[in-house]
PDB file of C-alpha atoms in Angstrom:
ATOM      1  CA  UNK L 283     -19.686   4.773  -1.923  1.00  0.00           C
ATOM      2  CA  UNK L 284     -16.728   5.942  -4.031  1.00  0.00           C
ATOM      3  CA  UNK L 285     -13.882   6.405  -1.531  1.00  0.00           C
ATOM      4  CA  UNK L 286     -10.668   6.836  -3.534  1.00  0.00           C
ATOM      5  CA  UNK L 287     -11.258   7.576  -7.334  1.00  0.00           C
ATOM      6  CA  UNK L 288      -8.090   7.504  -9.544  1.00  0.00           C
ATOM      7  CA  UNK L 289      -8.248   8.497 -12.827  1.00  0.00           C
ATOM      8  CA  UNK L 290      -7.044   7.324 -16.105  1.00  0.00           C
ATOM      9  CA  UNK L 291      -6.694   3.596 -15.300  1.00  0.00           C
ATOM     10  CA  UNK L 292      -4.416   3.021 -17.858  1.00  0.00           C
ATOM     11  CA  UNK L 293      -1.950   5.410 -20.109  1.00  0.00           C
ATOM     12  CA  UNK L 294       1.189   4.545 -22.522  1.00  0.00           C
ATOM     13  CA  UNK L 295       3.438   7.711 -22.724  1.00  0.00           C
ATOM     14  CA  UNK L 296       6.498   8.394 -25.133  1.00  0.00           C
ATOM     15  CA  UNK L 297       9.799   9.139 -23.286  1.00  0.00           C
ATOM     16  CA  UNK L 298       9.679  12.913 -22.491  1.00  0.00           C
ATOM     17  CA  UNK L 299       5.946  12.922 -22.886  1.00  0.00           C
ATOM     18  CA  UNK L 300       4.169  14.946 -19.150  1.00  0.00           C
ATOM     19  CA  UNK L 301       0.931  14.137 -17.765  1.00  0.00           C
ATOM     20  CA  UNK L 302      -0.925  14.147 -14.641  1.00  0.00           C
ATOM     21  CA  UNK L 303      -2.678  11.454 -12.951  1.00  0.00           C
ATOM     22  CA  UNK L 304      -5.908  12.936 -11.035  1.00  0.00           C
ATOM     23  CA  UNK L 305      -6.962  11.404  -7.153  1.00  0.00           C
ATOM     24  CA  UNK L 306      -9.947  12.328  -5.534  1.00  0.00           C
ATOM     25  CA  UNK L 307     -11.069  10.604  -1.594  1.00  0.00           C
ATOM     26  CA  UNK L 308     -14.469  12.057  -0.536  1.00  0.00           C
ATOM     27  CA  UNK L 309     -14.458  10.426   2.840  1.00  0.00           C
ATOM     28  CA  UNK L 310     -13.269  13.936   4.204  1.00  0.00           C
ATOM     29  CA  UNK L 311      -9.472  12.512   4.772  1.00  0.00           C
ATOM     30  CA  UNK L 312      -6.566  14.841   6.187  1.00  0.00           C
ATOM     31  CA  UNK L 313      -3.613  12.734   4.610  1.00  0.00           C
ATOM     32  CA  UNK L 314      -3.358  11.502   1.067  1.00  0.00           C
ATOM     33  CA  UNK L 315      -0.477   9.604  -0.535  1.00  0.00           C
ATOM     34  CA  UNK L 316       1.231   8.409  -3.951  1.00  0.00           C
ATOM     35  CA  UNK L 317       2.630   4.942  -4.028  1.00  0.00           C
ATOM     36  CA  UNK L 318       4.148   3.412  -7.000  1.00  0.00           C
ATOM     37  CA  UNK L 319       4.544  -0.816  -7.254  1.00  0.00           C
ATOM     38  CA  UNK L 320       6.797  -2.860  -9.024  1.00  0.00           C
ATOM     39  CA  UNK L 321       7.145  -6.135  -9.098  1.00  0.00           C
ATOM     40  CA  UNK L 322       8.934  -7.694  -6.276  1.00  0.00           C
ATOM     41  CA  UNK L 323       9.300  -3.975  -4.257  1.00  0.00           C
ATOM     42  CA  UNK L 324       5.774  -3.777  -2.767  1.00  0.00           C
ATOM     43  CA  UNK L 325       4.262  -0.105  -2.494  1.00  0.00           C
ATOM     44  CA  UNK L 326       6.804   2.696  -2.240  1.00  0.00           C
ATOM     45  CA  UNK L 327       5.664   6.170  -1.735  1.00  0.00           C
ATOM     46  CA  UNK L 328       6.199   8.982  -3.507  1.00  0.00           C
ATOM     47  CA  UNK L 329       4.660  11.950  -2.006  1.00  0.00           C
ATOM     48  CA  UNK L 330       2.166  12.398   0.619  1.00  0.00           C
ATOM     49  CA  UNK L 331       0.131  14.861   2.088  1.00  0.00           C
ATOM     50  CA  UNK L 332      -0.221  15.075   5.509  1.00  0.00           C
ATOM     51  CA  UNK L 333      -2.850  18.151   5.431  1.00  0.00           C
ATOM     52  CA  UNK L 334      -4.464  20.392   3.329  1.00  0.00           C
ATOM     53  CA  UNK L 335      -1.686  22.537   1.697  1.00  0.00           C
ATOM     54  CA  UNK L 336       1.080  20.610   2.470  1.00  0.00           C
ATOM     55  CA  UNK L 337       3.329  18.132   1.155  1.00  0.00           C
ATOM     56  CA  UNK L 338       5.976  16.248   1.355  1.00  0.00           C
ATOM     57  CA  UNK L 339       8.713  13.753  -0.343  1.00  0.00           C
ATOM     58  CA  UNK L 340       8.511  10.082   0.243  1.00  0.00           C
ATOM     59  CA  UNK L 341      11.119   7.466  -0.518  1.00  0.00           C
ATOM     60  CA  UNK L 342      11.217   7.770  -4.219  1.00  0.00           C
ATOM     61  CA  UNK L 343       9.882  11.326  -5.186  1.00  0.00           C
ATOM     62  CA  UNK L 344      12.931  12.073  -8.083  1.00  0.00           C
ATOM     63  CA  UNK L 345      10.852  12.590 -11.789  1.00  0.00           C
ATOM     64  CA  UNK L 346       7.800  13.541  -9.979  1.00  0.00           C
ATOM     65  CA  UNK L 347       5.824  16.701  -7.964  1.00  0.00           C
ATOM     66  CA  UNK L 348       2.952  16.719  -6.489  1.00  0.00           C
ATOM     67  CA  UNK L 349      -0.774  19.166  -5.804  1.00  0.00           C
ATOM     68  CA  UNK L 350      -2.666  18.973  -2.834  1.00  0.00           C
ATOM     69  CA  UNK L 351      -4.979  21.261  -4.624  1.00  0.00           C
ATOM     70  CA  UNK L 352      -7.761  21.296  -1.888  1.00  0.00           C
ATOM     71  CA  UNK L 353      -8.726  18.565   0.713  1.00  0.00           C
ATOM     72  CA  UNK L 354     -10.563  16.129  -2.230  1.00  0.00           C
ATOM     73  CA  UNK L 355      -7.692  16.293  -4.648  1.00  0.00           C
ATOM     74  CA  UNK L 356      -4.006  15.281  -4.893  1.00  0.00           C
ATOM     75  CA  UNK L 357      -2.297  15.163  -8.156  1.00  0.00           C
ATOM     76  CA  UNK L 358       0.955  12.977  -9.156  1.00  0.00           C
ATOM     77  CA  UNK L 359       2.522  14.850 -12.288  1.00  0.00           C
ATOM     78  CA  UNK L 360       4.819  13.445 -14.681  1.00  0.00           C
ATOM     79  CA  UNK L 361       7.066  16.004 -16.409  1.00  0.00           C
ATOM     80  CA  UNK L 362       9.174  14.324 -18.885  1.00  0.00           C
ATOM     81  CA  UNK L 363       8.308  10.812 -18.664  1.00  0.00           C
ATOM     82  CA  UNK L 364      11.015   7.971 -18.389  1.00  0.00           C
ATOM     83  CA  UNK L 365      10.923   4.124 -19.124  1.00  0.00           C
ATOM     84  CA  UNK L 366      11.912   3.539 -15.470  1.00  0.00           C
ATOM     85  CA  UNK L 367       8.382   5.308 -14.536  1.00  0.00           C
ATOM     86  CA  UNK L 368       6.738   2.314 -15.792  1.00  0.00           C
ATOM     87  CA  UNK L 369       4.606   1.014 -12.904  1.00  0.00           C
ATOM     88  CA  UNK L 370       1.284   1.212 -11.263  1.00  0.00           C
ATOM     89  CA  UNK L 371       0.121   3.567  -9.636  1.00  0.00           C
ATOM     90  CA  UNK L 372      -1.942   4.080  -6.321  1.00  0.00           C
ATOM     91  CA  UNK L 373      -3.659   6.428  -4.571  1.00  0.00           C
ATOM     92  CA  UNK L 374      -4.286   6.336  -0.588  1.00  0.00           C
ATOM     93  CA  UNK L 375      -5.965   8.482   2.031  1.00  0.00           C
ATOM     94  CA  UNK L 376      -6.080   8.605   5.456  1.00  0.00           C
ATOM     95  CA  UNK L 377      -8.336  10.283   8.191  1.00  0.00           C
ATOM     96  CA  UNK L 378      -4.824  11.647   9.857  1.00  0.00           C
ATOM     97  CA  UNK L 379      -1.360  11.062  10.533  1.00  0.00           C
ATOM     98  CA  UNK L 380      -2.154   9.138  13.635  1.00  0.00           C
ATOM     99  CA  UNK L 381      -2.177   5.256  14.575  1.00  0.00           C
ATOM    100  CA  UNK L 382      -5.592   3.463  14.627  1.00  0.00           C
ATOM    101  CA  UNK L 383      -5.868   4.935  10.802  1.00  0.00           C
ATOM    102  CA  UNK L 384      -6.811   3.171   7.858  1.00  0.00           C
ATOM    103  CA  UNK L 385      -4.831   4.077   4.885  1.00  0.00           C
ATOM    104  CA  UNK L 386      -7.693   3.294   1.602  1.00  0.00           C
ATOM    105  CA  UNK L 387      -6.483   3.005  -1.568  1.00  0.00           C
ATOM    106  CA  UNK L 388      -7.633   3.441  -5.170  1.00  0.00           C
ATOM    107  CA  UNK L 389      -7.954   0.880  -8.194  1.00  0.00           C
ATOM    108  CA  UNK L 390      -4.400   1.748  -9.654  1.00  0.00           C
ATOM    109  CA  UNK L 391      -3.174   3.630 -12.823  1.00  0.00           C
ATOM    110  CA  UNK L 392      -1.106   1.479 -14.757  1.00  0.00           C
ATOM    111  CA  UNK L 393       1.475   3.750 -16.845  1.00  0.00           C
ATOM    112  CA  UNK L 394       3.667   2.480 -19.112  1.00  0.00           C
ATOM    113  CA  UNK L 395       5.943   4.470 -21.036  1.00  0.00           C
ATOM    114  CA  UNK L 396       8.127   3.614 -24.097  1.00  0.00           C
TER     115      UNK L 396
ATOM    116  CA  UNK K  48      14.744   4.772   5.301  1.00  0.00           C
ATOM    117  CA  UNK K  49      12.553   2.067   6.901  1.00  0.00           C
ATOM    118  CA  UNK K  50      12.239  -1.163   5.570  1.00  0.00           C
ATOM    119  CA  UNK K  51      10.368  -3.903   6.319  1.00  0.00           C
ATOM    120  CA  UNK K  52      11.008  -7.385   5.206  1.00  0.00           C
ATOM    121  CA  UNK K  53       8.227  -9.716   4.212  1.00  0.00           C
ATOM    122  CA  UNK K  54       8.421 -13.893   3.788  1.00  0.00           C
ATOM    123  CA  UNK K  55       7.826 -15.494   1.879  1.00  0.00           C
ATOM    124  CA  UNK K  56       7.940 -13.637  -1.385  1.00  0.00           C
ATOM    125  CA  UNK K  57       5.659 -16.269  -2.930  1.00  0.00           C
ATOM    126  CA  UNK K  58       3.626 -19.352  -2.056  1.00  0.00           C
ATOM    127  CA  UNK K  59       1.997 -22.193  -3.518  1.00  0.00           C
ATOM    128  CA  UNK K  60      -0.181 -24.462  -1.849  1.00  0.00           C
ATOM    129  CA  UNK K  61      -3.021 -27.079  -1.880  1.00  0.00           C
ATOM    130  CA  UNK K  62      -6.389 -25.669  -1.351  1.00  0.00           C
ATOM    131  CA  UNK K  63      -7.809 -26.284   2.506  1.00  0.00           C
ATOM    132  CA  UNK K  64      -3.639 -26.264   3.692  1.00  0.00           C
ATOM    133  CA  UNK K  65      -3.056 -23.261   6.854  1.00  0.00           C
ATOM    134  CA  UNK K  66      -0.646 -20.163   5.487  1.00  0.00           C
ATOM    135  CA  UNK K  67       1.590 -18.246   7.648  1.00  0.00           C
ATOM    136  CA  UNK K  68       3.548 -15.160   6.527  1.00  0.00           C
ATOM    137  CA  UNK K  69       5.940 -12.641   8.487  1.00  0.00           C
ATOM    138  CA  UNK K  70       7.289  -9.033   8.573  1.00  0.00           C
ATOM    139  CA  UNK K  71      10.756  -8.479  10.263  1.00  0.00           C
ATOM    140  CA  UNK K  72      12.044  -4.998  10.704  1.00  0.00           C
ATOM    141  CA  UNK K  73      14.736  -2.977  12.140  1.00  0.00           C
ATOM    142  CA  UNK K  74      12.790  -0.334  13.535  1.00  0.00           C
ATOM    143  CA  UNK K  75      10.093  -0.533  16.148  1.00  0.00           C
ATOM    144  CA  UNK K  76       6.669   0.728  15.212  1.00  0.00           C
ATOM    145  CA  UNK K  77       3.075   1.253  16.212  1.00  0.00           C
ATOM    146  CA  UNK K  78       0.851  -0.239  14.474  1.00  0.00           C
ATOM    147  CA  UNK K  79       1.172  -3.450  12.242  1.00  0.00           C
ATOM    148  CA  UNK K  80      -1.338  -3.800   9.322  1.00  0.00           C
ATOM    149  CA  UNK K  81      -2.184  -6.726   6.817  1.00  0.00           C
ATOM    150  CA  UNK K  82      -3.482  -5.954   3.227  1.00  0.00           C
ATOM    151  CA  UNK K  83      -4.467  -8.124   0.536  1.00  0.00           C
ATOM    152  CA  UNK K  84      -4.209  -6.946  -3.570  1.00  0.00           C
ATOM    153  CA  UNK K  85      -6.553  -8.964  -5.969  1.00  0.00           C
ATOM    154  CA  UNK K  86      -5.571  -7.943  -9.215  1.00  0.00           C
ATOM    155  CA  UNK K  87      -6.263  -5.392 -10.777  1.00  0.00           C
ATOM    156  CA  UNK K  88      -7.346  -3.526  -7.665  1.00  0.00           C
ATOM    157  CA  UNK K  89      -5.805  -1.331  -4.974  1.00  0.00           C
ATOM    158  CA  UNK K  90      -4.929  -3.006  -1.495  1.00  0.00           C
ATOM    159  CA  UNK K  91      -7.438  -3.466   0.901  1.00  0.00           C
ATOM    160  CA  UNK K  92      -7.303  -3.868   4.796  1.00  0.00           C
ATOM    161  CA  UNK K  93      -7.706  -7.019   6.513  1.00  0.00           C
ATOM    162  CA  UNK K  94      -6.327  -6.444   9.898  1.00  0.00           C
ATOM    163  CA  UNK K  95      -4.940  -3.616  11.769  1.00  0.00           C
ATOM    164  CA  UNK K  96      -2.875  -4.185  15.328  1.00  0.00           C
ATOM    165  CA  UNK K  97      -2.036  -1.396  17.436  1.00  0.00           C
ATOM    166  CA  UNK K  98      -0.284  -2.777  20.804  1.00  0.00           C
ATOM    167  CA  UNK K  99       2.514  -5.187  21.297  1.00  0.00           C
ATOM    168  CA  UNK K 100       1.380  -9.108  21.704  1.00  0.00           C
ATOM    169  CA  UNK K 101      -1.919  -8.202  20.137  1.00  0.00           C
ATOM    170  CA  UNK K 102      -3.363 -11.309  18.909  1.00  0.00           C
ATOM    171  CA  UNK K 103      -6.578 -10.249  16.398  1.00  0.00           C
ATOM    172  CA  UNK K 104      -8.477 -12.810  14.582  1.00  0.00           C
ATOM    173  CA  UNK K 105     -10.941 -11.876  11.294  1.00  0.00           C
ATOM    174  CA  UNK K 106     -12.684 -15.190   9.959  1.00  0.00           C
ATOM    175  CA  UNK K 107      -9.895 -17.334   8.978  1.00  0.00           C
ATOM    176  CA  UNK K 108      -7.018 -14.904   9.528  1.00  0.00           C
ATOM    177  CA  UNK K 109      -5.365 -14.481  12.211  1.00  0.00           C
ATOM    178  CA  UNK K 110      -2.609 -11.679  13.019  1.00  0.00           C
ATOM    179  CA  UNK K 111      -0.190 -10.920  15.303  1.00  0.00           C
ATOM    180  CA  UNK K 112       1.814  -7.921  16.768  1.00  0.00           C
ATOM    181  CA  UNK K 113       5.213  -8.918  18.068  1.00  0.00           C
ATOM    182  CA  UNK K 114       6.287  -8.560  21.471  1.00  0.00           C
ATOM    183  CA  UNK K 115       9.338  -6.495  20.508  1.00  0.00           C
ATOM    184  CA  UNK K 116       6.994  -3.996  17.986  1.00  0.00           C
ATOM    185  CA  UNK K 117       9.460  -5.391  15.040  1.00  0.00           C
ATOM    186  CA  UNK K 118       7.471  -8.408  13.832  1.00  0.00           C
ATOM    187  CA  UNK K 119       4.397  -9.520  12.994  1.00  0.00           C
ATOM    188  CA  UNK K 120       2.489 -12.230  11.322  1.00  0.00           C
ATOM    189  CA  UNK K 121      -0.555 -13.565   9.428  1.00  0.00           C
ATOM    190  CA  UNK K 122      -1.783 -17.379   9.330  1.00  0.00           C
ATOM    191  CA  UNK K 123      -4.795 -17.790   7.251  1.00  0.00           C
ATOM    192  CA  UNK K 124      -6.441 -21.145   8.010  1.00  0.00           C
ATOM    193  CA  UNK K 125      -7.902 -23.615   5.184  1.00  0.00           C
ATOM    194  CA  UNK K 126      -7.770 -21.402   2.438  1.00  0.00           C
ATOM    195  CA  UNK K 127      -9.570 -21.539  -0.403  1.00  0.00           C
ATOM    196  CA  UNK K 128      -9.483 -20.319  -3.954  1.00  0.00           C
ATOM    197  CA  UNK K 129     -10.805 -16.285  -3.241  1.00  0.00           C
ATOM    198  CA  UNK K 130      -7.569 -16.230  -1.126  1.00  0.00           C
ATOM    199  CA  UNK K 131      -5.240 -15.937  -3.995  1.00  0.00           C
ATOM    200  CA  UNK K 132      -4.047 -12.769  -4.489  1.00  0.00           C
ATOM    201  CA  UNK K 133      -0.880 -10.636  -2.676  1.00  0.00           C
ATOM    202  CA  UNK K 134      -0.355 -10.021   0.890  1.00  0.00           C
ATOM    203  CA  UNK K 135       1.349  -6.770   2.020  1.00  0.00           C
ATOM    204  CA  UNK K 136       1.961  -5.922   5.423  1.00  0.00           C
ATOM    205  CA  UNK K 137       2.433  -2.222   6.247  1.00  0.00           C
ATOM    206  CA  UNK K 138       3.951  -0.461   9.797  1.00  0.00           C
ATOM    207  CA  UNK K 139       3.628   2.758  11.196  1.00  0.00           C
ATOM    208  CA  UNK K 140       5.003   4.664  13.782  1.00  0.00           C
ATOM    209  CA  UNK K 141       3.192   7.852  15.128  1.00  0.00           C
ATOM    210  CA  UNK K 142       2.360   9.981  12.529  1.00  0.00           C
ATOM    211  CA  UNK K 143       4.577   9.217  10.107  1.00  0.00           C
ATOM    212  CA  UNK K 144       4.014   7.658   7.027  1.00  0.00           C
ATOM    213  CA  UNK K 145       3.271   3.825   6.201  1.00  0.00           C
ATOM    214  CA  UNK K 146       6.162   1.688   4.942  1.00  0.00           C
ATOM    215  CA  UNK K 147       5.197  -1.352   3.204  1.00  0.00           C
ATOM    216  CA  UNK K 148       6.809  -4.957   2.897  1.00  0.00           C
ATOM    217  CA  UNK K 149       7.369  -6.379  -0.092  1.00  0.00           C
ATOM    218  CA  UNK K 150       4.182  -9.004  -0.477  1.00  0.00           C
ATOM    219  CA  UNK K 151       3.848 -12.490  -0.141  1.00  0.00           C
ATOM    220  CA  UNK K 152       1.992 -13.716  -3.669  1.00  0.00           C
ATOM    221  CA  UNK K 153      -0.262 -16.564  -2.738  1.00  0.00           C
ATOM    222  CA  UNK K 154      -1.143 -19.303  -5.611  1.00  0.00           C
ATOM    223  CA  UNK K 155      -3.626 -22.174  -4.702  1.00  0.00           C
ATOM    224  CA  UNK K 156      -4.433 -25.387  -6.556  1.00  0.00           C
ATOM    225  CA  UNK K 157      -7.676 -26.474  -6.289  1.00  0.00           C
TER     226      UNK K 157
END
């Protein structure tokens, strides 16, 4: 009964610090996304993956790349942290691309770096 | 890109009092969906509308799909204090991705 699993739930990084934050769906999904959410913006995305093997850039994908590294997994890596990458974090998948979808989500990373 | 607007960006209200929230956009889409954040936790679906002038119902909420495909709302009837939390609503059209409103955050006093 996991769905989406995000992992760490929480991280402080220096300025210029990398890491990656891990996202695993095992409800066999096609599509999986990175949103970030700040106060006041709602969810914007990052990347997404539409498929297996692909991906693509969102609205706000500068300071970031992406892994679709098989159909369970999609990565969000940080390579030289900034303060304005403080944020939370979320995870979604989707069965496809199509209407009548669901999009689920995971419990959030909250990343703060100073 | 897309962008939807969501009102209000806050509420407060008396516990038992009806809520209504809206999404305007300038694009039409497909499908109009409602999520509500507690804290702490990712968004979760509530209601999901997939043809103009849909009018869905789920307990106490109540959603519609605008005739035009650029609106939508959500009413939630005598709320009570598990309603708290923030309301997103989220449009798609075909298979591109889902854009996301702002949120409404909801406060009740018991």
């Amino acid at each position: 009964n996991a769905g989406v699993t995000q992992t760490p739930k929480f991280q402080v990084l220096k300025t210029g610090q990398s890491m990656t934050l891990q996202c695993a769906q095992d409800m066999n999904h096609n599509s999986m996304y990175w949103y970030r959410q700040d106060p006041g913006m709602g969810l914007r995305l990052i990347y997404y993956s539409a498929s297996e093997g692909t991906t693509d850039k969102g609205e706000v994908p500068n300071g970031y790349n992406v892994s679709r590294l098989n159909k369970r997994e999609f990565s969000l890596r940080l390579e030289s942290a900034a303060p304005s990458q403080t944020s939370v974090y979320f995870c979604a998948s989707t069965q496809g691309a199509l209407p009548n979808t669901e999009a689920f989500f995971g419990q959030g990373t909250r990343l703060t770096v100073v | 890109g897309q962008q939807l607007n969501q009102s209000p960006q806050s509420m407060f209200i008396q516990e038992g009092e009806d809520v209504s929230m809206n999404c305007t956009s300038s694009s039409i889409f497909n499908t109009w969906l409602w999520y509500k954040q507690d804290p702490g936790e990712g968004p979760v679906l509530l209601i999901a509308l997939y043809k103009a002038g849909e009018l869905t119902s789920n307990g106490r909420l109540t959603a519609q799909f605008g005739i035009t495909r650029k609106d939508s709302f959500l009413n939630i009837s005598a709320s009570i204090p598990s309603d708290v939390g923030i309301y997103f609503c989220a449009g798609q059209r075909g298979a591109q991705k889902l854009v996301f409103g702002q949120g409404t955050r909801l406060t009740i006093n018991p």
